[in-house]
Amino acid sequence: MRQRPVLLVIAHGSRDPRHAATVHALIRQVRSLRPGLRVETSFLDFNIPSVHGVLKSLAAEGVRDVVALPLLLTRAFHAKADIPAVLRDAPPQLRIRQTEVLGPSPLLLRALERRLYEAGLTPADKSSTGVVLASAGSTDPEAIAVIAGIAREWRQTGWRAVLPAFASASLPRTEDAVRDLRALGCQKVAVAQYVLAPGFLPDRIRRGAVEADVLGNVLGAAPEVATLILKQVETAMLRLPLQSIA
């Protein structure tokens, strides 16, 4: 009987212990939705287990098929370079297929709204509220363009305005976008954190949101994120040929 593939989730990692704790909470949510799926967690940096360590252990167990999912919201340097590099270094007996990153996705927009409503907004506030879509930031133009596109798409769902902001590498900063929304005449200003887990850059977003009326929490273990992970796995299994990454 052929073994089911193992899902290997590859998170960024952080020195901040809240990051790993949030990732593990999300993976528990994924396991609860798909009890028959084996899910392993790994980190690119700072935390253990490492990606290479988990791959080596899986190979030693006799596992053959692995679906590697980058726990990332945009396709930037980590998705384009770091993760493919570490997967190419996997034990040769493993057959690995890599999914796309999580974003953009309507499910992530639903998760962002969930966090804003949990923080005190209501659907009735949408037409008078401006939202800052605050992300970590990137030097990759493609990733920045994707964030701007998400802001435009989200605006079409009924918000007074949605502006992108970045904690690093790009402008504007969160605090500048908050002030811009005030200048547009928004009755309320909310900051939505388009990040998966707490850490250095999310803390910078929080500091930049001090003049906002509402600050949504990180996406974390939102059920929409867990559902999206499983959808990405299903897509990878259906559309990609099973082959070793060489």
PDB file of N, CA, C and O in Angstrom, residues 33-74:
ATOM      1  N   LEU A  33      -8.500  19.804  11.092  1.00  0.00           N
ATOM      2  CA  LEU A  33      -9.350  19.772   9.899  1.00  0.00           C
ATOM      3  C   LEU A  33      -9.112  18.541   9.039  1.00  0.00           C
ATOM      4  O   LEU A  33      -9.998  18.129   8.288  1.00  0.00           O
ATOM      5  N   ARG A  34      -7.911  17.968   9.108  1.00  0.00           N
ATOM      6  CA  ARG A  34      -7.566  16.813   8.280  1.00  0.00           C
ATOM      7  C   ARG A  34      -6.794  15.808   9.128  1.00  0.00           C
ATOM      8  O   ARG A  34      -5.570  15.679   9.007  1.00  0.00           O
ATOM      9  N   PRO A  35      -7.497  15.077  10.006  1.00  0.00           N
ATOM     10  CA  PRO A  35      -6.808  14.179  10.944  1.00  0.00           C
ATOM     11  C   PRO A  35      -5.964  13.104  10.258  1.00  0.00           C
ATOM     12  O   PRO A  35      -4.985  12.632  10.831  1.00  0.00           O
ATOM     13  N   GLY A  36      -6.323  12.710   9.045  1.00  0.00           N
ATOM     14  CA  GLY A  36      -5.577  11.647   8.375  1.00  0.00           C
ATOM     15  C   GLY A  36      -4.309  12.108   7.696  1.00  0.00           C
ATOM     16  O   GLY A  36      -3.556  11.268   7.168  1.00  0.00           O
ATOM     17  N   LEU A  37      -4.055  13.398   7.694  1.00  0.00           N
ATOM     18  CA  LEU A  37      -2.882  13.940   7.025  1.00  0.00           C
ATOM     19  C   LEU A  37      -1.750  14.136   8.028  1.00  0.00           C
ATOM     20  O   LEU A  37      -1.926  14.803   9.050  1.00  0.00           O
ATOM     21  N   ARG A  38      -0.603  13.581   7.736  1.00  0.00           N
ATOM     22  CA  ARG A  38       0.559  13.824   8.588  1.00  0.00           C
ATOM     23  C   ARG A  38       1.159  15.182   8.237  1.00  0.00           C
ATOM     24  O   ARG A  38       1.501  15.432   7.079  1.00  0.00           O
ATOM     25  N   VAL A  39       1.300  16.042   9.232  1.00  0.00           N
ATOM     26  CA  VAL A  39       1.820  17.387   9.022  1.00  0.00           C
ATOM     27  C   VAL A  39       3.041  17.587   9.909  1.00  0.00           C
ATOM     28  O   VAL A  39       2.973  17.393  11.126  1.00  0.00           O
ATOM     29  N   GLU A  40       4.152  17.957   9.293  1.00  0.00           N
ATOM     30  CA  GLU A  40       5.378  18.272  10.020  1.00  0.00           C
ATOM     31  C   GLU A  40       5.686  19.765   9.849  1.00  0.00           C
ATOM     32  O   GLU A  40       5.452  20.342   8.790  1.00  0.00           O
ATOM     33  N   THR A  41       6.219  20.363  10.905  1.00  0.00           N
ATOM     34  CA  THR A  41       6.556  21.782  10.897  1.00  0.00           C
ATOM     35  C   THR A  41       8.066  21.954  10.885  1.00  0.00           C
ATOM     36  O   THR A  41       8.789  21.235  11.581  1.00  0.00           O
ATOM     37  N   SER A  42       8.541  22.918  10.099  1.00  0.00           N
ATOM     38  CA  SER A  42       9.971  23.215  10.060  1.00  0.00           C
ATOM     39  C   SER A  42      10.153  24.722   9.895  1.00  0.00           C
ATOM     40  O   SER A  42       9.213  25.448   9.575  1.00  0.00           O
ATOM     41  N   PHE A  43      11.391  25.177  10.121  1.00  0.00           N
ATOM     42  CA  PHE A  43      11.680  26.605  10.072  1.00  0.00           C
ATOM     43  C   PHE A  43      12.938  26.853   9.247  1.00  0.00           C
ATOM     44  O   PHE A  43      13.905  26.087   9.318  1.00  0.00           O
ATOM     45  N   LEU A  44      12.913  27.949   8.502  1.00  0.00           N
ATOM     46  CA  LEU A  44      14.077  28.322   7.707  1.00  0.00           C
ATOM     47  C   LEU A  44      15.222  28.809   8.571  1.00  0.00           C
ATOM     48  O   LEU A  44      16.392  28.591   8.252  1.00  0.00           O
ATOM     49  N   ASP A  45      14.896  29.494   9.672  1.00  0.00           N
ATOM     50  CA  ASP A  45      15.938  30.118  10.479  1.00  0.00           C
ATOM     51  C   ASP A  45      15.446  30.277  11.909  1.00  0.00           C
ATOM     52  O   ASP A  45      14.240  30.273  12.171  1.00  0.00           O
ATOM     53  N   PHE A  46      16.386  30.397  12.836  1.00  0.00           N
ATOM     54  CA  PHE A  46      16.161  30.758  14.238  1.00  0.00           C
ATOM     55  C   PHE A  46      15.522  29.669  15.093  1.00  0.00           C
ATOM     56  O   PHE A  46      15.816  29.544  16.268  1.00  0.00           O
ATOM     57  N   ASN A  47      14.593  28.899  14.545  1.00  0.00           N
ATOM     58  CA  ASN A  47      13.876  27.892  15.330  1.00  0.00           C
ATOM     59  C   ASN A  47      14.202  26.486  14.843  1.00  0.00           C
ATOM     60  O   ASN A  47      14.690  26.300  13.733  1.00  0.00           O
ATOM     61  N   ILE A  48      13.921  25.523  15.679  1.00  0.00           N
ATOM     62  CA  ILE A  48      14.037  24.119  15.308  1.00  0.00           C
ATOM     63  C   ILE A  48      12.646  23.494  15.386  1.00  0.00           C
ATOM     64  O   ILE A  48      11.785  23.973  16.134  1.00  0.00           O
ATOM     65  N   PRO A  49      12.440  22.439  14.584  1.00  0.00           N
ATOM     66  CA  PRO A  49      13.403  21.773  13.710  1.00  0.00           C
ATOM     67  C   PRO A  49      13.632  22.536  12.408  1.00  0.00           C
ATOM     68  O   PRO A  49      12.742  23.243  11.928  1.00  0.00           O
ATOM     69  N   SER A  50      14.819  22.368  11.855  1.00  0.00           N
ATOM     70  CA  SER A  50      15.141  22.977  10.574  1.00  0.00           C
ATOM     71  C   SER A  50      14.499  22.174   9.444  1.00  0.00           C
ATOM     72  O   SER A  50      14.121  21.012   9.612  1.00  0.00           O
ATOM     73  N   VAL A  51      14.403  22.800   8.280  1.00  0.00           N
ATOM     74  CA  VAL A  51      13.859  22.108   7.112  1.00  0.00           C
ATOM     75  C   VAL A  51      14.716  20.886   6.783  1.00  0.00           C
ATOM     76  O   VAL A  51      14.195  19.777   6.580  1.00  0.00           O
ATOM     77  N   HIS A  52      16.019  21.090   6.743  1.00  0.00           N
ATOM     78  CA  HIS A  52      16.918  19.979   6.406  1.00  0.00           C
ATOM     79  C   HIS A  52      16.800  18.854   7.428  1.00  0.00           C
ATOM     80  O   HIS A  52      16.801  17.670   7.061  1.00  0.00           O
ATOM     81  N   GLY A  53      16.682  19.211   8.712  1.00  0.00           N
ATOM     82  CA  GLY A  53      16.583  18.182   9.747  1.00  0.00           C
ATOM     83  C   GLY A  53      15.337  17.341   9.602  1.00  0.00           C
ATOM     84  O   GLY A  53      15.382  16.105   9.746  1.00  0.00           O
ATOM     85  N   VAL A  54      14.205  17.975   9.306  1.00  0.00           N
ATOM     86  CA  VAL A  54      12.965  17.220   9.146  1.00  0.00           C
ATOM     87  C   VAL A  54      13.032  16.339   7.898  1.00  0.00           C
ATOM     88  O   VAL A  54      12.623  15.174   7.926  1.00  0.00           O
ATOM     89  N   LEU A  55      13.547  16.863   6.801  1.00  0.00           N
ATOM     90  CA  LEU A  55      13.659  16.061   5.585  1.00  0.00           C
ATOM     91  C   LEU A  55      14.553  14.839   5.806  1.00  0.00           C
ATOM     92  O   LEU A  55      14.241  13.734   5.337  1.00  0.00           O
ATOM     93  N   LYS A  56      15.642  15.036   6.508  1.00  0.00           N
ATOM     94  CA  LYS A  56      16.545  13.922   6.796  1.00  0.00           C
ATOM     95  C   LYS A  56      15.849  12.856   7.644  1.00  0.00           C
ATOM     96  O   LYS A  56      15.982  11.644   7.398  1.00  0.00           O
ATOM     97  N   SER A  57      15.072  13.298   8.637  1.00  0.00           N
ATOM     98  CA  SER A  57      14.358  12.347   9.490  1.00  0.00           C
ATOM     99  C   SER A  57      13.291  11.589   8.715  1.00  0.00           C
ATOM    100  O   SER A  57      13.115  10.377   8.895  1.00  0.00           O
ATOM    101  N   LEU A  58      12.585  12.295   7.828  1.00  0.00           N
ATOM    102  CA  LEU A  58      11.558  11.630   7.031  1.00  0.00           C
ATOM    103  C   LEU A  58      12.169  10.577   6.121  1.00  0.00           C
ATOM    104  O   LEU A  58      11.629   9.466   5.980  1.00  0.00           O
ATOM    105  N   ALA A  59      13.293  10.926   5.511  1.00  0.00           N
ATOM    106  CA  ALA A  59      13.961   9.953   4.644  1.00  0.00           C
ATOM    107  C   ALA A  59      14.406   8.727   5.433  1.00  0.00           C
ATOM    108  O   ALA A  59      14.294   7.589   4.960  1.00  0.00           O
ATOM    109  N   ALA A  60      14.900   8.945   6.650  1.00  0.00           N
ATOM    110  CA  ALA A  60      15.353   7.834   7.494  1.00  0.00           C
ATOM    111  C   ALA A  60      14.198   6.911   7.880  1.00  0.00           C
ATOM    112  O   ALA A  60      14.394   5.709   8.088  1.00  0.00           O
ATOM    113  N   GLU A  61      12.987   7.474   7.961  1.00  0.00           N
ATOM    114  CA  GLU A  61      11.801   6.668   8.278  1.00  0.00           C
ATOM    115  C   GLU A  61      11.330   5.844   7.078  1.00  0.00           C
ATOM    116  O   GLU A  61      10.477   4.971   7.221  1.00  0.00           O
ATOM    117  N   GLY A  62      11.799   6.194   5.907  1.00  0.00           N
ATOM    118  CA  GLY A  62      11.328   5.511   4.705  1.00  0.00           C
ATOM    119  C   GLY A  62      10.233   6.255   3.967  1.00  0.00           C
ATOM    120  O   GLY A  62       9.637   5.707   3.027  1.00  0.00           O
ATOM    121  N   VAL A  63       9.955   7.489   4.377  1.00  0.00           N
ATOM    122  CA  VAL A  63       8.975   8.306   3.659  1.00  0.00           C
ATOM    123  C   VAL A  63       9.501   8.588   2.253  1.00  0.00           C
ATOM    124  O   VAL A  63      10.695   8.844   2.059  1.00  0.00           O
ATOM    125  N   ARG A  64       8.612   8.552   1.261  1.00  0.00           N
ATOM    126  CA  ARG A  64       9.023   8.831  -0.104  1.00  0.00           C
ATOM    127  C   ARG A  64       8.480  10.162  -0.630  1.00  0.00           C
ATOM    128  O   ARG A  64       9.179  10.892  -1.315  1.00  0.00           O
ATOM    129  N   ASP A  65       7.208  10.446  -0.331  1.00  0.00           N
ATOM    130  CA  ASP A  65       6.538  11.605  -0.931  1.00  0.00           C
ATOM    131  C   ASP A  65       6.294  12.704   0.091  1.00  0.00           C
ATOM    132  O   ASP A  65       5.719  12.450   1.168  1.00  0.00           O
ATOM    133  N   VAL A  66       6.708  13.912  -0.260  1.00  0.00           N
ATOM    134  CA  VAL A  66       6.562  15.078   0.624  1.00  0.00           C
ATOM    135  C   VAL A  66       5.974  16.227  -0.177  1.00  0.00           C
ATOM    136  O   VAL A  66       6.392  16.490  -1.311  1.00  0.00           O
ATOM    137  N   VAL A  67       4.991  16.888   0.399  1.00  0.00           N
ATOM    138  CA  VAL A  67       4.480  18.142  -0.144  1.00  0.00           C
ATOM    139  C   VAL A  67       5.001  19.261   0.743  1.00  0.00           C
ATOM    140  O   VAL A  67       4.695  19.314   1.941  1.00  0.00           O
ATOM    141  N   ALA A  68       5.815  20.141   0.184  1.00  0.00           N
ATOM    142  CA  ALA A  68       6.429  21.231   0.943  1.00  0.00           C
ATOM    143  C   ALA A  68       5.629  22.509   0.723  1.00  0.00           C
ATOM    144  O   ALA A  68       5.470  22.965  -0.415  1.00  0.00           O
ATOM    145  N   LEU A  69       5.139  23.084   1.811  1.00  0.00           N
ATOM    146  CA  LEU A  69       4.322  24.290   1.716  1.00  0.00           C
ATOM    147  C   LEU A  69       5.030  25.456   2.385  1.00  0.00           C
ATOM    148  O   LEU A  69       5.262  25.427   3.594  1.00  0.00           O
ATOM    149  N   PRO A  70       5.392  26.492   1.629  1.00  0.00           N
ATOM    150  CA  PRO A  70       5.980  27.688   2.240  1.00  0.00           C
ATOM    151  C   PRO A  70       4.915  28.460   3.021  1.00  0.00           C
ATOM    152  O   PRO A  70       3.916  28.882   2.444  1.00  0.00           O
ATOM    153  N   LEU A  71       5.119  28.620   4.311  1.00  0.00           N
ATOM    154  CA  LEU A  71       4.163  29.367   5.127  1.00  0.00           C
ATOM    155  C   LEU A  71       4.476  30.858   4.970  1.00  0.00           C
ATOM    156  O   LEU A  71       4.953  31.525   5.890  1.00  0.00           O
ATOM    157  N   LEU A  72       4.207  31.352   3.768  1.00  0.00           N
ATOM    158  CA  LEU A  72       4.519  32.721   3.386  1.00  0.00           C
ATOM    159  C   LEU A  72       3.315  33.312   2.666  1.00  0.00           C
ATOM    160  O   LEU A  72       2.580  32.591   1.984  1.00  0.00           O
ATOM    161  N   LEU A  73       3.151  34.623   2.789  1.00  0.00           N
ATOM    162  CA  LEU A  73       2.004  35.286   2.185  1.00  0.00           C
ATOM    163  C   LEU A  73       2.287  35.836   0.802  1.00  0.00           C
ATOM    164  O   LEU A  73       1.362  36.060   0.022  1.00  0.00           O
ATOM    165  N   THR A  74       3.555  36.099   0.496  1.00  0.00           N
ATOM    166  CA  THR A  74       3.918  36.634  -0.811  1.00  0.00           C
ATOM    167  C   THR A  74       5.089  35.843  -1.382  1.00  0.00           C
ATOM    168  O   THR A  74       5.885  35.256  -0.642  1.00  0.00           O
TER     169      THR A  74
END
